[in-house]
mmCIF file of C-alpha atoms in Angstrom:
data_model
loop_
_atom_site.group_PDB
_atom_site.id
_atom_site.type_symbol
_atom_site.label_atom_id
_atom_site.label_comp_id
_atom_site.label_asym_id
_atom_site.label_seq_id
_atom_site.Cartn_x
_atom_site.Cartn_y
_atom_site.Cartn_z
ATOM 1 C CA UNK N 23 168.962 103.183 76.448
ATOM 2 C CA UNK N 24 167.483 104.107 72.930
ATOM 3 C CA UNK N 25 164.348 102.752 71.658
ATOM 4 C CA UNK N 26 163.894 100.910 68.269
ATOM 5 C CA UNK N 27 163.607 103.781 65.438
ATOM 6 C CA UNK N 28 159.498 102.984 65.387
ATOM 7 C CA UNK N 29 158.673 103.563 68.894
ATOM 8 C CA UNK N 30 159.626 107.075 68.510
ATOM 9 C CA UNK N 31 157.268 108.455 65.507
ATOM 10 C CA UNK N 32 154.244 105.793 67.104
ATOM 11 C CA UNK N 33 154.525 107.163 70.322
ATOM 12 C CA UNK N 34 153.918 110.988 69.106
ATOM 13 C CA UNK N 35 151.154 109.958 67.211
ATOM 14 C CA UNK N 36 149.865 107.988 70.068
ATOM 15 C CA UNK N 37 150.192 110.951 72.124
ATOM 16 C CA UNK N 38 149.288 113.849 69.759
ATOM 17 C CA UNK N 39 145.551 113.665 69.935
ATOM 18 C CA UNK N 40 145.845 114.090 73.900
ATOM 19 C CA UNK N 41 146.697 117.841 73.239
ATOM 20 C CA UNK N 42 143.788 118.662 71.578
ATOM 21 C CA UNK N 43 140.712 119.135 74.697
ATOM 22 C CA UNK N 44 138.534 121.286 75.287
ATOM 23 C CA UNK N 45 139.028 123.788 77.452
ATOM 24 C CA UNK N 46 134.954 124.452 78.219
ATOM 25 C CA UNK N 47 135.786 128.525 78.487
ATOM 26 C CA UNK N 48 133.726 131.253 76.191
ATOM 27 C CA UNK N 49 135.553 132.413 73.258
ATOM 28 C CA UNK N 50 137.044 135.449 75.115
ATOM 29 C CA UNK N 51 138.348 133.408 78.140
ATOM 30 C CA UNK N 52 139.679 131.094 75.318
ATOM 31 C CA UNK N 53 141.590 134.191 73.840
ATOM 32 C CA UNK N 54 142.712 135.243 76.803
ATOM 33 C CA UNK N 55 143.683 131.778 77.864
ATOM 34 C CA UNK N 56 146.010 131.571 74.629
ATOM 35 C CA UNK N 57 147.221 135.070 74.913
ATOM 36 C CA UNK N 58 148.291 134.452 78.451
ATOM 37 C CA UNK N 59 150.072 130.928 77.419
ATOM 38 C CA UNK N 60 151.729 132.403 74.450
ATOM 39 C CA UNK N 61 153.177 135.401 76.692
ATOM 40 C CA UNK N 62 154.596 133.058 79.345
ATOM 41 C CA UNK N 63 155.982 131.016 76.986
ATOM 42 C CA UNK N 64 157.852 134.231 75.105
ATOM 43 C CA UNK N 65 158.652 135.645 78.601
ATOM 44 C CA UNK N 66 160.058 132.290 79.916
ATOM 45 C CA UNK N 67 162.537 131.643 76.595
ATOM 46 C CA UNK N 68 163.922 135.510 76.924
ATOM 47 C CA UNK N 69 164.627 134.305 80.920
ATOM 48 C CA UNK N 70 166.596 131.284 80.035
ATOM 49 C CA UNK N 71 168.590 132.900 76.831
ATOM 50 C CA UNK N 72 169.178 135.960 79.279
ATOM 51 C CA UNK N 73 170.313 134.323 82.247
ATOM 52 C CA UNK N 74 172.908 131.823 80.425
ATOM 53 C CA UNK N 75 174.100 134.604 78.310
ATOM 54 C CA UNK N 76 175.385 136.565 81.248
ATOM 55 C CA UNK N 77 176.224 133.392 83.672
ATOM 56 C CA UNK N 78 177.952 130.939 81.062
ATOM 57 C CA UNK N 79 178.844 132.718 77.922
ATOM 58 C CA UNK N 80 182.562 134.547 77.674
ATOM 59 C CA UNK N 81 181.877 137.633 75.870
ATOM 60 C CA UNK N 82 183.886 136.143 72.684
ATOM 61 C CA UNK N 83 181.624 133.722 72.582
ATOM 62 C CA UNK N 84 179.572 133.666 69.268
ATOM 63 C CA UNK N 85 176.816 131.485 70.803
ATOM 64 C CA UNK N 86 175.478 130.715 73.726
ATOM 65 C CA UNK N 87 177.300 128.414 76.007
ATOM 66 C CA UNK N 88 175.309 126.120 78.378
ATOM 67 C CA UNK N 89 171.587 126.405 76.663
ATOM 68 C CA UNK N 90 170.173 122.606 75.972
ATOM 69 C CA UNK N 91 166.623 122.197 74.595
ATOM 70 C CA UNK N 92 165.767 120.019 77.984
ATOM 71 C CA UNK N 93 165.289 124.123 79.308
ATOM 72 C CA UNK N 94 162.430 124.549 76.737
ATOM 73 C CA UNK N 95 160.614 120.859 77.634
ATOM 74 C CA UNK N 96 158.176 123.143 80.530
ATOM 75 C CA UNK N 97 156.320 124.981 77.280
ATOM 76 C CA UNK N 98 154.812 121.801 76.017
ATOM 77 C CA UNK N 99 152.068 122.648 78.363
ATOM 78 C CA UNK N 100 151.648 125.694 77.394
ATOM 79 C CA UNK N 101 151.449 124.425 74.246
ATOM 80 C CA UNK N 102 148.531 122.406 74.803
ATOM 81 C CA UNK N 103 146.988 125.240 76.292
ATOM 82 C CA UNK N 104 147.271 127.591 73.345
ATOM 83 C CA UNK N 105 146.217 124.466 70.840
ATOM 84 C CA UNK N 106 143.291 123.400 73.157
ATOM 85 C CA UNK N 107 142.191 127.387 73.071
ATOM 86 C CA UNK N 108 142.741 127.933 69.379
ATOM 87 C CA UNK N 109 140.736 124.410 68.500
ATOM 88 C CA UNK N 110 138.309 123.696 71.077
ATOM 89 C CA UNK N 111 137.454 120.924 69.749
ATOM 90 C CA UNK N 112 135.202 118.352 71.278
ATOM 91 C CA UNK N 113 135.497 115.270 69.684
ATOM 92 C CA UNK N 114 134.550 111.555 71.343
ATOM 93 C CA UNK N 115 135.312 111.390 74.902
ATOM 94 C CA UNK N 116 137.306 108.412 75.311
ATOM 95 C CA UNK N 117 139.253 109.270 72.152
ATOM 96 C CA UNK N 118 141.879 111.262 74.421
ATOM 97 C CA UNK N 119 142.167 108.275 76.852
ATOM 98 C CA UNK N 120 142.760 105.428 74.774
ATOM 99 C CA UNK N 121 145.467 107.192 72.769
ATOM 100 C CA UNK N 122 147.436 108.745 76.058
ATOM 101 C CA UNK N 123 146.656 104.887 77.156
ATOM 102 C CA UNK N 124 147.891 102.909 73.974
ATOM 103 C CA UNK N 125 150.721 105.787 73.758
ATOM 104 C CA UNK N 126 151.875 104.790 77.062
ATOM 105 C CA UNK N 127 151.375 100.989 76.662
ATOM 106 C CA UNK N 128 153.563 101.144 73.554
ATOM 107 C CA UNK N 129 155.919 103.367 75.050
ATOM 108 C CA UNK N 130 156.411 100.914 77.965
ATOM 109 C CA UNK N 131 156.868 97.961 75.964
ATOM 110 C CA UNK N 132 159.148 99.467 73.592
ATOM 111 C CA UNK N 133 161.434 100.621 76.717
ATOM 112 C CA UNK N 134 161.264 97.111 78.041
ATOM 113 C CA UNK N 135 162.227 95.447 74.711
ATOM 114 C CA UNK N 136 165.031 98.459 74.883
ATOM 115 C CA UNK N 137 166.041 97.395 78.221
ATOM 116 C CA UNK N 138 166.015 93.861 77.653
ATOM 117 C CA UNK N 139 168.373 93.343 74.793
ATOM 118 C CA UNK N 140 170.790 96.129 76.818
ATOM 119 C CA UNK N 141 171.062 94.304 79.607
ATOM 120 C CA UNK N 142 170.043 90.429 79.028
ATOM 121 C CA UNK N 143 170.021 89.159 75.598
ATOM 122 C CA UNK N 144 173.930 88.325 74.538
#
């Protein structure tokens, strides 16, 4: 069931400051952190465009049959990791709560309000 067109952008930007922590390392075990994160991340997109290249594609294929972006959805952690190394940024502490929280209050009410005029308002 889709969303209004506003939940959407409000619930990145809700969400977006949750990314950004501190990851309490030195600045070498920060680079390494990042370096590490960026290499999975590189290693795990060559797996999945490797393994449905030879499973799904036909070799006169001139794409790659099978690949959605849902495969790629595990390096948003990674992600975070390499942003939270490159920034370290330490800003106020409850800052990251109460936007995950209001990011997942508006996200809830925006699903019920989705839900409710799919299935009970005429």
């Amino acid at each position: 069931v889709p969303m209004r067109a506003w939940a959407y952008p409000a619930i990145s930007v809700l969400l977006a400051p949750c990314f950004v922590g501190a990851l309490g390392l030195s600045g070498t075990a920060r680079a390494r952190a990042a370096v590490v994160a960026v290499a999975t991340a590189l290693a795990y997109c060559c797996a999945v465009f490797i393994i449905f290249f030879v499973t799904l594609t036909p070799t006169t294929a001139d794409r790659i049959h099978g690949l959605q972006g849902r495969y790629f959805l595990v390096l948003l952690p990674l992600l975070a990791i390499v942003l939270s190394a490159m920034l370290n940024h330490r800003g106020p502490g409850g800052l990251h709560a109460v936007s995950g929280l209001a990011g997942a209050f508006v996200s809830m009410l925006a699903m019920a309000e989705a839900l409710w005029h799919a299935h009970w308002a005429g």
